[in-house]
Coordinates of C-alpha atoms and ligand atoms in Angstrom, one line a residue:
M22 CA 10.3 31.3 -16.9
I23 CA 11.6 32.7 -13.6
S24 CA 9.8 32.6 -10.2
H25 CA 9.7 35.6 -7.9
K26 CA 12.7 34.2 -6.0
G27 CA 14.7 34.0 -9.2
Q28 CA 14.5 30.2 -9.4
P29 CA 13.6 28.6 -12.7
L30 CA 10.1 27.3 -12.6
L31 CA 10.5 24.8 -15.3
Q32 CA 12.6 21.9 -14.1
P33 CA 15.2 20.2 -16.4
E34 CA 13.9 16.8 -17.4
T35 CA 16.0 14.7 -15.0
D36 CA 16.9 16.9 -12.2
S37 CA 15.5 19.2 -9.5
G38 CA 18.5 21.5 -9.5
E39 CA 19.3 20.2 -6.0
P40 CA 22.9 19.6 -5.0
G41 CA 24.1 16.0 -5.5
P42 CA 23.9 13.7 -8.5
P43 CA 21.3 14.2 -11.2
R44 CA 18.0 12.4 -10.4
E45 CA 14.6 12.2 -12.0
V46 CA 12.0 14.4 -10.4
W47 CA 8.2 14.5 -10.2
G48 CA 6.6 16.8 -12.8
S49 CA 4.3 18.4 -10.1
K50 CA 3.3 18.3 -6.5
L51 CA 0.0 16.8 -7.4
G52 CA 1.7 14.1 -9.5
F53 CA 3.8 13.0 -6.4
V54 CA 0.8 13.0 -4.1
L55 CA -1.3 11.0 -6.6
A56 CA 1.5 8.5 -7.1
A57 CA 2.0 8.1 -3.4
V58 CA -1.8 7.7 -2.9
G59 CA -1.7 5.2 -5.7
S60 CA 0.9 3.2 -3.9
A61 CA -1.1 3.3 -0.7
V62 CA -4.5 2.5 -2.2
G63 CA -4.7 -1.0 -3.5
L64 CA -6.0 -4.4 -2.7
G65 CA -5.3 -3.7 0.9
N66 CA -7.9 -0.9 1.0
M67 CA -10.6 -2.5 -1.1
W68 CA -10.1 -6.0 -0.1
R69 CA -8.4 -6.4 3.2
F70 CA -9.6 -3.4 5.2
P71 CA -13.4 -3.8 5.0
Y72 CA -13.2 -7.5 5.7
I73 CA -10.8 -7.0 8.7
A74 CA -12.9 -4.2 10.1
A75 CA -16.1 -6.2 9.9
D76 CA -14.4 -9.2 11.4
S77 CA -12.5 -7.4 14.2
G78 CA -14.7 -5.0 16.1
G79 CA -16.5 -2.9 13.5
A80 CA -16.6 0.8 14.4
A81 CA -14.4 0.1 17.4
F82 CA -11.8 -1.3 15.0
V83 CA -12.1 1.8 12.8
V84 CA -11.4 4.1 15.8
L85 CA -8.4 2.0 16.8
Y86 CA -7.2 2.0 13.2
I87 CA -7.4 5.8 13.0
L88 CA -5.4 6.2 16.2
L89 CA -2.7 3.8 14.9
L90 CA -2.6 5.8 11.6
L91 CA -2.1 9.1 13.5
F92 CA 0.4 8.0 16.1
I93 CA 2.3 5.2 14.3
G94 CA 1.6 5.2 10.6
L95 CA 1.9 8.9 9.9
P96 CA 5.2 9.3 11.9
V97 CA 6.7 6.4 10.1
L98 CA 5.5 7.7 6.8
L99 CA 7.2 11.1 7.6
A100 CA 10.4 9.2 8.6
E101 CA 10.5 7.5 5.2
L102 CA 9.8 10.8 3.4
A103 CA 12.6 12.5 5.3
I104 CA 15.2 9.9 4.5
G105 CA 14.2 9.7 0.8
R106 CA 14.1 13.4 0.2
S107 CA 17.2 14.2 2.1
T108 CA 19.4 11.6 0.4
R109 CA 17.7 11.5 -3.0
L110 CA 18.6 7.8 -3.2
S111 CA 16.8 4.5 -3.3
P112 CA 16.6 2.5 0.1
I113 CA 20.0 0.8 0.3
G114 CA 22.0 3.9 -0.7
A115 CA 19.7 6.2 1.3
L116 CA 20.3 4.2 4.5
R117 CA 24.0 3.9 3.8
A118 CA 24.2 7.7 3.2
S119 CA 22.3 8.7 6.3
G120 CA 23.4 6.1 8.8
G121 CA 26.7 4.5 7.5
K122 CA 27.4 1.1 6.2
R123 CA 25.9 -0.8 9.1
W124 CA 22.4 0.5 8.1
A125 CA 22.6 -0.6 4.5
P126 CA 21.2 -4.1 5.3
L127 CA 17.9 -2.5 6.4
G128 CA 17.7 -1.1 2.9
M129 CA 18.3 -4.6 1.6
L130 CA 15.5 -5.9 3.8
F131 CA 13.2 -3.3 2.2
V132 CA 14.1 -4.4 -1.3
A133 CA 13.7 -8.1 -0.5
T134 CA 10.3 -7.3 1.1
G135 CA 9.1 -5.4 -1.9
F136 CA 10.3 -8.2 -4.2
L137 CA 8.4 -10.8 -2.2
I138 CA 5.2 -8.8 -1.8
L139 CA 5.0 -8.0 -5.5
A140 CA 5.6 -11.7 -6.4
Y141 CA 2.3 -12.7 -4.7
Y142 CA 0.4 -9.4 -4.9
S143 CA 0.5 -9.7 -8.7
V144 CA -1.0 -13.2 -8.5
I145 CA -4.0 -11.7 -6.7
A146 CA -4.1 -8.8 -9.0
G147 CA -4.1 -11.3 -11.9
W148 CA -7.2 -13.0 -10.5
T149 CA -9.0 -9.6 -10.5
V150 CA -7.9 -9.0 -14.1
R151 CA -9.3 -12.4 -15.0
Y152 CA -12.6 -11.8 -13.2
A153 CA -13.0 -8.5 -14.9
I154 CA -12.4 -10.0 -18.4
D155 CA -14.7 -12.9 -17.5
A156 CA -17.4 -10.5 -16.3
L157 CA -17.1 -8.5 -19.5
V158 CA -17.3 -11.4 -21.8
T159 CA -19.6 -13.9 -20.2
G160 CA -20.9 -12.3 -17.1
F161 CA -20.3 -13.3 -13.5
P162 CA -20.0 -17.0 -12.9
A163 CA -23.1 -18.9 -11.7
D164 CA -21.1 -20.5 -9.0
P165 CA -18.3 -18.1 -8.0
G166 CA -17.0 -20.4 -5.3
A167 CA -16.3 -23.2 -7.8
R168 CA -15.0 -20.7 -10.4
F169 CA -12.6 -19.2 -7.8
G170 CA -11.3 -22.7 -7.1
E171 CA -10.6 -23.2 -10.8
I172 CA -8.7 -20.0 -11.4
A173 CA -6.9 -19.3 -8.2
S174 CA -3.9 -21.5 -9.1
G175 CA -2.6 -23.2 -12.1
G176 CA -1.7 -22.2 -15.7
G177 CA -4.3 -19.4 -15.9
A178 CA -3.1 -17.8 -12.7
V179 CA 0.4 -18.0 -14.0
F180 CA -0.6 -16.3 -17.2
F181 CA -2.4 -13.4 -15.6
H182 CA 0.3 -12.9 -13.1
L183 CA 2.9 -12.6 -15.9
L184 CA 0.6 -10.3 -17.8
F185 CA 0.2 -8.1 -14.7
V186 CA 3.9 -7.9 -13.9
G187 CA 4.6 -7.2 -17.6
I188 CA 2.3 -4.2 -17.6
T189 CA 3.8 -2.9 -14.3
A190 CA 7.3 -3.2 -15.7
L191 CA 6.4 -1.4 -18.9
I192 CA 5.1 1.6 -16.8
V193 CA 8.1 1.6 -14.6
M194 CA 10.4 1.5 -17.6
G195 CA 8.7 4.8 -18.8
G196 CA 10.3 6.6 -15.9
V197 CA 9.2 8.7 -12.9
K198 CA 7.4 11.5 -14.8
K199 CA 6.4 9.8 -18.0
G200 CA 5.6 6.4 -16.6
I201 CA 4.7 6.4 -12.9
E202 CA 3.3 9.9 -12.6
R203 CA 1.3 9.8 -15.8
A204 CA -0.3 6.5 -14.9
A205 CA -1.2 7.8 -11.4
V206 CA -2.7 11.0 -12.7
I207 CA -5.0 9.1 -15.0
L208 CA -5.8 6.1 -12.8
M209 CA -6.3 7.5 -9.3
P210 CA -9.1 10.0 -10.1
T211 CA -10.8 7.1 -12.1
L212 CA -10.6 4.8 -9.1
I213 CA -11.9 7.4 -6.6
L214 CA -14.9 8.3 -8.9
I215 CA -15.8 4.7 -9.4
L216 CA -15.7 3.9 -5.7
L217 CA -17.6 6.9 -4.6
G218 CA -20.2 6.2 -7.3
I219 CA -20.7 2.6 -6.2
A220 CA -20.9 3.7 -2.5
I221 CA -23.7 6.2 -3.3
W222 CA -25.5 3.6 -5.4
A223 CA -25.1 1.0 -2.6
A224 CA -26.8 3.4 -0.2
T225 CA -30.0 3.2 -2.2
L226 CA -30.2 -0.6 -1.9
D227 CA -32.7 -2.4 0.3
G228 CA -30.7 -3.8 3.2
C229 CA -28.0 -1.1 3.2
R230 CA -28.6 -0.7 6.9
E231 CA -27.9 -4.3 7.6
G232 CA -24.8 -3.9 5.5
Y233 CA -23.5 -1.0 7.5
A234 CA -24.4 -2.7 10.7
F235 CA -22.4 -5.8 9.6
Y236 CA -19.4 -3.6 8.7
L237 CA -19.5 -1.2 11.6
R238 CA -21.4 -2.6 14.6
P239 CA -18.9 -1.8 17.4
S240 CA -17.6 -4.6 19.4
V241 CA -15.3 -3.2 22.1
D242 CA -14.5 -6.6 23.5
D243 CA -12.7 -7.5 20.3
L244 CA -10.3 -4.7 20.9
L245 CA -9.0 -6.2 24.1
N246 CA -7.5 -9.0 22.1
P247 CA -3.8 -8.2 21.4
S248 CA -4.0 -10.0 18.1
I249 CA -6.4 -7.4 16.9
L250 CA -3.9 -4.6 17.7
A251 CA -1.3 -6.5 15.7
R252 CA -3.8 -7.0 12.8
A253 CA -4.7 -3.3 12.8
A254 CA -1.1 -2.2 12.9
G255 CA 0.0 -4.7 10.2
Q256 CA -2.9 -3.5 8.0
A257 CA -2.0 0.2 8.6
F258 CA 1.6 -0.5 7.4
F259 CA 0.5 -2.6 4.5
S260 CA -2.1 -0.1 3.5
L261 CA 0.2 2.9 3.7
S262 CA 3.0 1.0 1.9
L263 CA 5.3 1.5 4.9
G264 CA 8.2 -0.6 6.2
M265 CA 9.7 -1.4 2.8
G266 CA 10.9 1.8 1.3
A267 CA 8.2 2.5 -1.2
M268 CA 7.4 6.0 0.2
L269 CA 11.2 6.5 0.8
T270 CA 11.8 5.8 -2.9
Y271 CA 9.0 8.1 -4.1
A272 CA 10.3 10.9 -1.8
S273 CA 13.8 10.6 -3.4
Y274 CA 12.3 12.2 -6.5
L275 CA 11.0 15.2 -4.6
S276 CA 12.5 18.7 -4.6
R277 CA 12.9 20.4 -1.3
R278 CA 10.5 23.2 -1.9
E279 CA 7.4 21.3 -0.7
D280 CA 5.8 20.8 2.6
I281 CA 6.1 17.0 3.0
N282 CA 4.2 17.1 6.3
G283 CA 1.1 18.4 4.6
E284 CA 1.5 15.9 1.8
A285 CA 1.9 13.0 4.3
C286 CA -1.4 14.0 5.9
V287 CA -3.1 14.0 2.5
I288 CA -1.7 10.6 1.7
A289 CA -2.7 9.0 5.0
G290 CA -6.2 10.7 4.9
A291 CA -6.9 9.5 1.3
D292 CA -5.7 6.0 2.1
F293 CA -8.0 5.7 5.1
G294 CA -10.9 7.5 3.3
I295 CA -10.8 5.1 0.3
A296 CA -10.6 2.0 2.5
F297 CA -13.5 3.2 4.6
V298 CA -15.6 4.0 1.5
A299 CA -14.8 0.6 0.0
G300 CA -16.6 -1.0 3.0
L301 CA -19.6 1.3 2.6
A302 CA -19.7 0.2 -1.1
I303 CA -19.3 -3.6 -0.4
F304 CA -21.4 -4.5 2.5
P305 CA -24.8 -3.1 1.4
I306 CA -24.4 -5.1 -1.8
I307 CA -23.7 -8.3 0.2
A308 CA -26.6 -7.5 2.6
A309 CA -29.1 -6.8 -0.2
L310 CA -28.8 -10.5 -1.1
S311 CA -28.2 -11.8 2.5
L312 CA -24.9 -13.3 1.5
F313 CA -23.1 -12.8 4.8
G314 CA -22.6 -16.5 5.0
D315 CA -20.5 -16.4 1.8
V316 CA -18.2 -13.8 3.3
G317 CA -16.9 -16.8 5.3
E318 CA -13.7 -17.3 7.0
S319 CA -11.4 -15.3 4.7
T320 CA -10.9 -12.1 2.9
I321 CA -10.9 -14.1 -0.3
G322 CA -14.4 -15.3 0.4
A323 CA -15.6 -11.7 0.8
L324 CA -14.1 -10.5 -2.4
F325 CA -14.1 -13.3 -4.9
I326 CA -17.2 -15.3 -3.8
A327 CA -19.8 -13.2 -2.0
L328 CA -19.5 -10.1 -4.2
P329 CA -19.6 -11.8 -7.6
T330 CA -22.6 -13.8 -6.4
A331 CA -24.4 -10.6 -5.5
F332 CA -23.5 -8.9 -8.8
E333 CA -24.7 -11.9 -10.8
A334 CA -28.0 -12.0 -8.9
M335 CA -28.6 -8.3 -9.5
G336 CA -28.9 -8.6 -13.3
G337 CA -27.7 -6.0 -15.8
V338 CA -27.1 -3.2 -13.2
G339 CA -25.3 -5.7 -11.0
R340 CA -23.1 -6.7 -13.9
A341 CA -22.2 -3.1 -14.8
V342 CA -21.4 -2.2 -11.2
G343 CA -19.4 -5.4 -10.7
I344 CA -17.3 -4.6 -13.8
L345 CA -16.7 -1.1 -12.5
F346 CA -15.7 -2.4 -9.1
L347 CA -13.2 -4.8 -10.7
V348 CA -11.8 -2.0 -12.8
A349 CA -11.2 0.0 -9.6
L350 CA -9.5 -3.0 -8.0
V351 CA -7.2 -3.6 -11.0
V352 CA -6.4 0.1 -11.1
G353 CA -5.6 0.2 -7.3
A354 CA -3.5 -3.0 -7.6
L355 CA -1.6 -1.6 -10.6
T356 CA -0.6 1.7 -9.0
S357 CA 0.5 -0.2 -5.9
A358 CA 2.5 -2.7 -7.9
I359 CA 4.2 0.1 -9.7
S360 CA 5.6 1.4 -6.4
L361 CA 6.7 -2.1 -5.3
L362 CA 8.6 -2.6 -8.5
E363 CA 10.0 0.9 -8.4
V364 CA 11.7 0.1 -5.0
V365 CA 13.5 -2.8 -6.5
T366 CA 14.2 -1.2 -9.9
S367 CA 15.6 2.0 -8.5
S368 CA 17.8 0.1 -6.1
V369 CA 19.3 -1.9 -9.0
M370 CA 19.7 1.3 -10.9
D371 CA 21.5 3.1 -8.0
E372 CA 23.6 0.1 -6.7
L373 CA 24.6 -1.5 -10.0
K374 CA 24.6 1.7 -12.1
A375 CA 22.2 0.1 -14.5
S376 CA 19.9 1.9 -16.9
R377 CA 16.2 2.2 -15.9
R378 CA 15.2 0.0 -18.8
K379 CA 17.7 -2.8 -18.0
A380 CA 16.9 -2.6 -14.3
A381 CA 13.1 -2.8 -14.8
L382 CA 13.5 -5.7 -17.2
L383 CA 15.8 -7.6 -14.8
T384 CA 13.8 -7.0 -11.6
G385 CA 10.4 -7.5 -13.4
G386 CA 11.7 -10.7 -14.9
A387 CA 12.9 -12.0 -11.6
I388 CA 9.6 -11.2 -9.8
A389 CA 7.6 -12.7 -12.7
L390 CA 9.6 -15.9 -12.2
I391 CA 9.3 -16.1 -8.4
G392 CA 5.6 -15.3 -8.6
I393 CA 5.0 -18.5 -10.5
L394 CA 5.3 -20.3 -7.2
P395 CA 2.3 -18.5 -5.5
A396 CA 0.4 -18.7 -8.8
L397 CA 0.7 -22.5 -8.6
S398 CA 0.1 -22.9 -4.9
L399 CA -2.2 -21.1 -2.6
G400 CA -0.2 -22.4 0.3
A401 CA 2.9 -20.7 -1.0
L402 CA 0.9 -17.5 -1.4
D403 CA -0.3 -17.6 2.1
I404 CA 3.3 -18.2 3.5
M405 CA 4.6 -15.2 1.5
D406 CA 1.8 -13.0 2.6
H407 CA 2.4 -13.8 6.3
L408 CA 6.1 -13.5 6.0
A409 CA 6.5 -10.4 3.8
G410 CA 3.1 -8.7 4.2
D411 CA 2.9 -9.1 8.0
V412 CA 6.3 -9.9 9.6
F413 CA 8.9 -8.2 7.4
L414 CA 6.9 -5.0 7.1
V415 CA 6.5 -4.5 10.8
F416 CA 10.1 -5.5 11.4
G417 CA 11.3 -3.0 8.7
A418 CA 9.1 -0.3 10.2
L419 CA 10.5 -1.0 13.7
L420 CA 14.1 -0.7 12.6
L421 CA 13.3 2.4 10.6
A422 CA 11.7 4.1 13.6
L423 CA 14.7 3.3 15.7
F424 CA 17.0 4.6 13.0
V425 CA 15.3 7.9 12.4
G426 CA 14.4 8.4 16.1
W427 CA 17.9 7.7 17.5
R428 CA 20.5 7.6 14.8
M429 CA 19.8 9.8 11.8
K430 CA 21.0 13.4 12.0
G431 CA 19.1 16.2 10.4
A432 CA 15.7 14.4 10.1
T433 CA 13.8 17.2 11.9
D434 CA 15.5 19.8 9.8
E435 CA 14.6 18.0 6.7
L436 CA 10.9 18.0 7.7
S437 CA 11.1 21.7 8.6
V438 CA 12.2 22.7 5.1
G439 CA 9.2 24.2 3.3
S440 CA 6.9 23.3 6.1
R441 CA 4.0 25.2 7.6
P442 CA 4.6 26.5 11.2
I443 CA 2.0 24.3 12.7
F444 CA 3.9 21.2 11.5
V445 CA 7.2 22.6 12.7
R446 CA 5.7 23.0 16.2
L447 CA 4.6 19.3 16.1
L448 CA 8.1 17.9 15.1
P449 CA 9.3 17.4 18.7
L450 CA 6.2 15.2 19.3
W451 CA 7.1 13.3 16.1
R452 CA 10.6 12.6 17.4
F453 CA 9.2 11.6 20.8
L454 CA 6.8 9.1 19.1
L455 CA 9.6 7.6 17.0
R456 CA 11.9 7.2 20.0
F457 CA 9.7 6.1 22.8
V458 CA 6.2 5.1 21.7
I459 CA 6.5 3.4 18.3
P460 CA 9.4 1.0 19.0
P461 CA 7.7 -0.7 22.0
V462 CA 4.3 -0.9 20.3
L463 CA 5.9 -2.3 17.1
L464 CA 7.9 -4.8 19.2
I465 CA 4.6 -6.2 20.6
V466 CA 3.0 -6.2 17.2
F467 CA 6.1 -7.9 15.7
F468 CA 5.9 -10.8 18.2
T469 CA 2.2 -11.1 17.9
S470 CA 2.5 -11.2 14.0
V471 CA 5.3 -13.9 14.3
M472 CA 3.1 -16.0 16.5
A473 CA 0.1 -15.5 14.3
A474 CA 2.1 -16.4 11.2
L475 CA 3.5 -19.6 12.9
K476 CA 0.0 -20.6 13.9
A477 CA -1.4 -19.9 10.5
L478 CA 1.3 -21.9 8.8
G479 CA 0.7 -24.8 11.2
I480 CA 4.2 -24.6 12.7
M481 CA 2.7 -23.8 16.1
A482 CA -0.4 -25.1 17.8
D483 CA -3.3 -22.7 18.6
Ligands
PFF776 N1 -0.5 -0.3 0.0 C1 -0.9 -1.4 -1.0 C2 -2.3 -1.9 -0.7 O1 -2.9 -1.4 0.3 O2 -2.8 -2.7 -1.4 C3 0.1 -2.6 -0.9 C4 1.5 -2.2 -0.9 C5 2.0 -1.4 -1.9 C6 2.3 -2.5 0.2 C7 3.3 -1.0 -1.9 C8 3.6 -2.1 0.2 C9 4.1 -1.4 -0.8 F1 5.3 -1.0 -0.8

């Protein structure tokens, strides 16, 4: 089949017809967008965002978060997409190709961060798989607090972590089009439908108003606290999968015919929308049973203790909704884990010239092994989350903004290719943000995250 410009519409299996070495490509634009949204939407949206928002200023936090997404998250996302699509390489090679040898270590930091995040992310995902199976077989536990204590670490946690990494590796082994894209095209619409359905059902519950109020009551005072800015920025990066090359790697499988600016807006919008709706689904359920006390001091409390208690108390309907909610969580975690593993796998493929199969086995195996540590110790999980999930991500994003803002040539041209005129007009603003606004903000966020991590780990006094 030939398009009106004389270009073949059907792509060869492993290449986009672009100059450079052959590389796998996405089967369709929608496939790429769904895979990228799948990377972004995960435990961070359904677990961390609603809790942090309720805990850190409600609606005022949501407004701050949207501003951070627009002026920091979106530009960094575009920077990753520009590097990935222009070089068509995984992070280490991409940074080497666009910035010279001195920038390759930033790619290595990305790979190390992805490796570490997946090692503990899959432990948490394993808990959700276990809760889902428990709920199906025996119903929600009568005492979720005690049950959580039993399953959070130990042999069972190790088993479910290994199972989860194994499934992730199998999908990554399938390749970009037949593994990652196919999974995203099936799983993401499922997740969105489930979550919207639960949010609509939750709106009919008695007490939904108190739930919304708990979630969104604005507290502007909270926003004056710099640690909340750091928390919001850290959450924005984690949620958009930025600062560790996941979006860069996914963009390396894109052809240059698409408007990546428009796609970036869709990805960021969907990521925020799903996180926001998750809060609308969760809090009315907790409010209906007045379980705010169980939300407690931690995100874990909100998800693994208060919600199961509510589902159990609501009888048959509660159980069905609870199982659906857990399915959505597992799906979100899986599509995110796939992107984390793809960063590491594609780097091994490109750097060591390994086959996809071998690379996925090797990297999946190594992550499975390292993840045993957080599966055996909640303390280790906490350290890894603070280090990789907060500190490394922000540091990676800071260096990336400096690189694309000041060093990389042709980034603006890359984003202009295939772009709508409105976006082309905004590109000077994008460059300005990357050069002058994002680095100082991220520097503050970085120091605040380091302090918070040191305090949380007991290395520094409050
Ligand atoms: N964005 C995912 C979430 O919100 O759960 C987590 C994540 C996935 C972070 C992929 C980083 C990443 F590269």
